[in-house]
XYZ file of C-alpha atoms in Angstrom:
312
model
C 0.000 0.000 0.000
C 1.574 3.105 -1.078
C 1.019 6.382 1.692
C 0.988 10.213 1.290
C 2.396 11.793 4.437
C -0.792 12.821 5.353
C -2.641 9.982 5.142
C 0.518 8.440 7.056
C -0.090 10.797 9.745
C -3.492 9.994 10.269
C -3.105 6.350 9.945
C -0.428 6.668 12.920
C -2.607 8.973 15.037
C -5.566 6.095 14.605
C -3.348 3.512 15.483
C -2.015 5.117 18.680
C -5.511 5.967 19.809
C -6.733 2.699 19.257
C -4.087 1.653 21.396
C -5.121 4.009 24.464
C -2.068 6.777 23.452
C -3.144 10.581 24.175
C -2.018 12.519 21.467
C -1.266 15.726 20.832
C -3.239 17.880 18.770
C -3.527 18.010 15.018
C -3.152 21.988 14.924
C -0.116 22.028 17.326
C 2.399 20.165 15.135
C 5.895 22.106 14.651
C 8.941 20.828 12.191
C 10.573 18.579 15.086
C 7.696 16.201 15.466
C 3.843 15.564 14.065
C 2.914 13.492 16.873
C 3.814 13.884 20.545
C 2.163 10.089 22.192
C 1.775 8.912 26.324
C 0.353 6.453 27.909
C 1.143 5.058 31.511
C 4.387 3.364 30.142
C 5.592 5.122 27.304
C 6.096 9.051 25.765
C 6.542 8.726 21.422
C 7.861 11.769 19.881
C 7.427 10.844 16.276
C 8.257 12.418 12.730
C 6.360 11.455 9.953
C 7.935 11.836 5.897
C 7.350 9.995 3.166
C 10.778 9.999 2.284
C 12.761 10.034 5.203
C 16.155 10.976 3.362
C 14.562 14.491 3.427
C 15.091 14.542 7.125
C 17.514 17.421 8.334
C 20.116 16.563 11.060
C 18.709 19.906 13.114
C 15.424 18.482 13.227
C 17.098 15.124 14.158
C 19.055 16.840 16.405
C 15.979 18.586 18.166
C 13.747 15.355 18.488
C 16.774 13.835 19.921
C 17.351 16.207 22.615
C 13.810 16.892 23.599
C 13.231 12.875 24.047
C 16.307 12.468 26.542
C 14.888 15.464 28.555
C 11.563 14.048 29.009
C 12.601 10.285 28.697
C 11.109 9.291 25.303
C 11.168 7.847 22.244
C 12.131 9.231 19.513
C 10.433 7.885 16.127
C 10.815 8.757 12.370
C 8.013 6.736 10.528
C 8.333 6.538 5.983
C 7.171 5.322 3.668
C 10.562 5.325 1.610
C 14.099 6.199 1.701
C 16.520 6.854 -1.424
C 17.092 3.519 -2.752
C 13.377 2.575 -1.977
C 10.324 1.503 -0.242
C 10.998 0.806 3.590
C 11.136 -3.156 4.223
C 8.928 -4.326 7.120
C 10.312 -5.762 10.063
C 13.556 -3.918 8.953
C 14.822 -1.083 11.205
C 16.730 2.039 9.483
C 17.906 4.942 11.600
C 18.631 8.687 10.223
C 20.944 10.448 12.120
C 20.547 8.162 15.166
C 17.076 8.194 15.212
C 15.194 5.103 14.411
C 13.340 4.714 11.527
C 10.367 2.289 10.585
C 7.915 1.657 8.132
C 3.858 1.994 9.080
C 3.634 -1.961 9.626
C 6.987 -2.469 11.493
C 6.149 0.260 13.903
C 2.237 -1.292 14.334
C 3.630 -4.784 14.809
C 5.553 -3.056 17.701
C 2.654 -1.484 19.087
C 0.168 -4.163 19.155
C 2.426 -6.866 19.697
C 5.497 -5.904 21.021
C 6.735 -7.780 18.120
C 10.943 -5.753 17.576
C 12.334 -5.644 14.069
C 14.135 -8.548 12.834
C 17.688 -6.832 11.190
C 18.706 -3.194 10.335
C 19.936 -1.670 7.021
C 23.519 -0.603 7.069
C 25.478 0.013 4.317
C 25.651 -3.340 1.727
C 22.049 -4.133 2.473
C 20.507 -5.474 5.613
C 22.039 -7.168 8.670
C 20.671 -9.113 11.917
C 22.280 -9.527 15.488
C 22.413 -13.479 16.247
C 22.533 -15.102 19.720
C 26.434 -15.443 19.731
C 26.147 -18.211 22.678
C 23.192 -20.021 21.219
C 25.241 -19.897 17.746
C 28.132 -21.798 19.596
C 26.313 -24.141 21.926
C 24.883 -25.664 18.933
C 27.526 -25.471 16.435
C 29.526 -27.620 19.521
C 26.651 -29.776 20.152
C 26.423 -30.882 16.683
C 30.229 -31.816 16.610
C 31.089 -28.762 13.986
C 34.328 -27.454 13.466
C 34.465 -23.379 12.744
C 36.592 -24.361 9.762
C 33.413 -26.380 8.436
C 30.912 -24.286 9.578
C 32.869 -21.010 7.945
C 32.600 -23.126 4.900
C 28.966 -23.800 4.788
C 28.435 -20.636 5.344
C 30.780 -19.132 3.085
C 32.755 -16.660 5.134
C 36.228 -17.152 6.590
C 36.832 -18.583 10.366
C 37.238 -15.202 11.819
C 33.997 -14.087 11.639
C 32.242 -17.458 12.533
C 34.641 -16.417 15.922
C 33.532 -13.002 15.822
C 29.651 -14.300 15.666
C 30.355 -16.585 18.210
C 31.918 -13.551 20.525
C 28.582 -11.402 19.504
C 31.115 -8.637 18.021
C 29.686 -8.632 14.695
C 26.448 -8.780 12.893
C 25.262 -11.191 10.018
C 23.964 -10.375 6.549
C 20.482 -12.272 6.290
C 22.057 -14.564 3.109
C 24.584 -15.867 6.008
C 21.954 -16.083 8.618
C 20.023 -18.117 6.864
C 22.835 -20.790 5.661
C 24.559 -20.931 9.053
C 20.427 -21.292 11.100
C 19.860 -24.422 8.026
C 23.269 -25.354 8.605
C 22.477 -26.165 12.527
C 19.028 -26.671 12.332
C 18.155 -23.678 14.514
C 16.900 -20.137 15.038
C 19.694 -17.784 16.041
C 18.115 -14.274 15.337
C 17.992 -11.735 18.112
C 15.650 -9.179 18.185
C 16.876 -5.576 17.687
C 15.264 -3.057 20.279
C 15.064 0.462 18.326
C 15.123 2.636 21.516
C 17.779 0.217 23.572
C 20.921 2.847 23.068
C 20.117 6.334 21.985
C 22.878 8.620 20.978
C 23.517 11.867 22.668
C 22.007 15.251 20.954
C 24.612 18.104 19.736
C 23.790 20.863 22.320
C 25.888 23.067 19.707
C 22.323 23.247 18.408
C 20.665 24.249 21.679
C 22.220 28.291 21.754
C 19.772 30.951 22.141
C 19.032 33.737 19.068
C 17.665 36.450 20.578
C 18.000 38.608 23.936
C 15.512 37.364 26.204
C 17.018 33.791 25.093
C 20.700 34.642 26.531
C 18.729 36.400 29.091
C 16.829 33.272 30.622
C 20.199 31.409 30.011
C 22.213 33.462 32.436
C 19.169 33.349 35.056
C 18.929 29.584 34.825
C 22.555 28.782 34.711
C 23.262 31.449 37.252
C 20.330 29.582 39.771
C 22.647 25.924 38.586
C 19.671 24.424 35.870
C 20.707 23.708 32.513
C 18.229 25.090 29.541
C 18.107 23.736 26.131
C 16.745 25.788 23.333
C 14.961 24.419 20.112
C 14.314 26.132 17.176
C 12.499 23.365 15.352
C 9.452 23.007 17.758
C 6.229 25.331 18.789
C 7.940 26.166 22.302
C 11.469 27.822 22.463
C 13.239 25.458 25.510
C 13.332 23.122 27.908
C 14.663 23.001 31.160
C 14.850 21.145 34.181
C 14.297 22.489 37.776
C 13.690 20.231 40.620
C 13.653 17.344 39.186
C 10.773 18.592 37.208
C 11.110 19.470 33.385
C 9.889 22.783 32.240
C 8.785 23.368 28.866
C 9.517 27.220 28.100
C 7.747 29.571 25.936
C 9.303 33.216 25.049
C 6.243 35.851 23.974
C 6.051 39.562 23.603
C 2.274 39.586 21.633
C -1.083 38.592 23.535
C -2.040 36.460 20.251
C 0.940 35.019 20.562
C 1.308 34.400 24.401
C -2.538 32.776 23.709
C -0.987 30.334 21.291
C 2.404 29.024 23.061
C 0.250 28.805 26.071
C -2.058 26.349 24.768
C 1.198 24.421 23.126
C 2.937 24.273 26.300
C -0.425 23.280 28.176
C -1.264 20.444 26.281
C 2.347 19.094 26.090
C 2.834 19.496 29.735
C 0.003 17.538 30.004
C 0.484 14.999 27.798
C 4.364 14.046 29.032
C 3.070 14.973 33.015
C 5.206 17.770 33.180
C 5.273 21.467 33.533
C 5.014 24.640 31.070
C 5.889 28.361 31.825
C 5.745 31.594 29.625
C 8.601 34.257 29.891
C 7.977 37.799 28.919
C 10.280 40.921 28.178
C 7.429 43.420 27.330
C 5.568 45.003 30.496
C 1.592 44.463 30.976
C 1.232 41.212 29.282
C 1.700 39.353 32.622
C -1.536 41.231 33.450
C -3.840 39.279 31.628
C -2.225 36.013 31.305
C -0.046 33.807 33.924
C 3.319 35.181 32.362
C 6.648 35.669 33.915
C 8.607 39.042 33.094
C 11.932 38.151 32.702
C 13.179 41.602 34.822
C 11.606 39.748 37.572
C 14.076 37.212 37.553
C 16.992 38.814 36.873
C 18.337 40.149 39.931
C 16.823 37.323 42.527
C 18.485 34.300 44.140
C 17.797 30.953 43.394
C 15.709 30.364 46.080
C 13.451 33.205 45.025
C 13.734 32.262 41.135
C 12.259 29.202 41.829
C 9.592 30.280 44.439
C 7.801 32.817 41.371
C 8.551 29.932 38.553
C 6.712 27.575 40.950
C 3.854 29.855 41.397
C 3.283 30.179 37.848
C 4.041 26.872 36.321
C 1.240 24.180 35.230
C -1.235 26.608 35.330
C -4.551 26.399 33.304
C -3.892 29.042 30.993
């Protein structure tokens, strides 16, 4: 079945609900993510392209950084990448983040079910069961040597297999399992080892940016900015995450509040607005900025606390 992105999108969104997720909503999607996903175990923060070569490494960057702040998963879902459709069961990665087709990731959802191999350059690989591989390759009375033949690969890498150092084209997999007369393939979780984000991407552009920077890193909390999503950072504070809006227009403030509401919400943490234009923290639950400058840490966090995860 051949997808548009949009019709991607929605099949993904129907998929998740049907599966209990709370989603975010469809009018609050930014360039780092279409779908931000919770339920009582898991947070998804998930891309959707139809070709997911297109995907820049800022954006991978940002989706990156924002899901080892609030401890989730980061997810591109395609339909195709440059040498073709996406192979079920197959997991790709761009940049470090995973990448699945629509089934793959579904198969995951509704039955746990991980992907089988990954693509790497030369075509597509699994990871084996290195001490399965050699308990039966002994019990059977094989030699490497003859194994490495039946196979067709040299004795070093039946060792390497063997020491779990290596992974296996699926053309060797499947002579060396017929070989022994058993299933060696290990299952490949997609969010087991993340990479670490580039904060070089994380720098504020403006003035009240650099501003809130010194105040937080002055108080000892480190604040990440994106550029890529509908708020402008993130920081932590107490063990509690903060997402952070920046707004100088009421329209404005209106809109990032309801963004940073519903993601609060949805990821069960907390949002705050920052201001650098007097009387707009009259008529909404905004922070001016001059009121943090000059205060202690003890006092910065007292007036954050009074005005975070508010109904705004």
């Amino acid at each position: 079945m051949e997808f548009t992105r949009e019709s991607l999108i929605e099949l993904v969104r129907a998929l998740l609900r049907r599966r209990g997720f709370n989603l975010s909503s469809e009018n609050f999607t930014s360039v780092a993510y279409d779908i931000i996903a919770s339920d009582n175990e898991n947070i998804f923060i998930i891309k959707v392209l139809y070709n997911v070569d297109t995907l820049k490494q800022e954006v991978a960057n940002e989706l990156k950084l924002l899901s080892k702040i609030i401890k989730a998963k980061p997810l591109i879902i395609g339909v195709r990448c440059g040498i073709g459709i996406l192979e079920d069961y197959i997991l790709y990665s761009r940049y470090d983040v995973p990448v699945m087709s629509f089934k793959t990731f579904s198969n995951y959802i509704i039955r746990d079910e991980l992907p089988i191999g990954f693509a790497a350059p030369g075509g597509f690989y699994v990871k084996i069961e290195s001490k399965k591989l050699r308990e039966a390759r002994e019990r059977n009375g094989i030699s490497i040597g003859d194994l490495a033949k039946a196979a067709n690969v040299s004795r070093r890498a039946i060792q390497l297999y063997e020491e779990g150092k290596s992974a296996v084209s699926i053309d060797v997999l499947i002579k060396i399992e017929n070989y022994l007369n058993v299933n060696l393939i290990e299952r490949i979780d997609p969010f087991g080892e993340l990479p670490e984000p580039d904060e070089k991407f994380t720098l504020p552009e403006n003035k009240i940016g650099r501003d809130t920077q010194e105040i937080f890193n002055r108080a000892g909390y480190r604040i990440y900015f994106t550029k890529k999503t509908n708020f402008d950072a993130v920081s932590n504070i107490m063990e509690d995450v903060l997402f952070i809006g920046f707004t100088r227009m009421r329209e404005e403030a209106l809109f990032k509040a309801k963004v940073i509401e519903e993601i609060a919400e949805l990821t069960e943490k907390y949002g705050i607005l920052l201001t650098d234009r007097e009387g707009i923290e009259k008529t909404f639950p905004v922070i001016n900025i001059k009121d943090l400058m000059n205060t202690d840490s003890e006092t910065m966090k007292t007036i954050i606390l009074e005005k975070k995860f508010r109904n705004f």
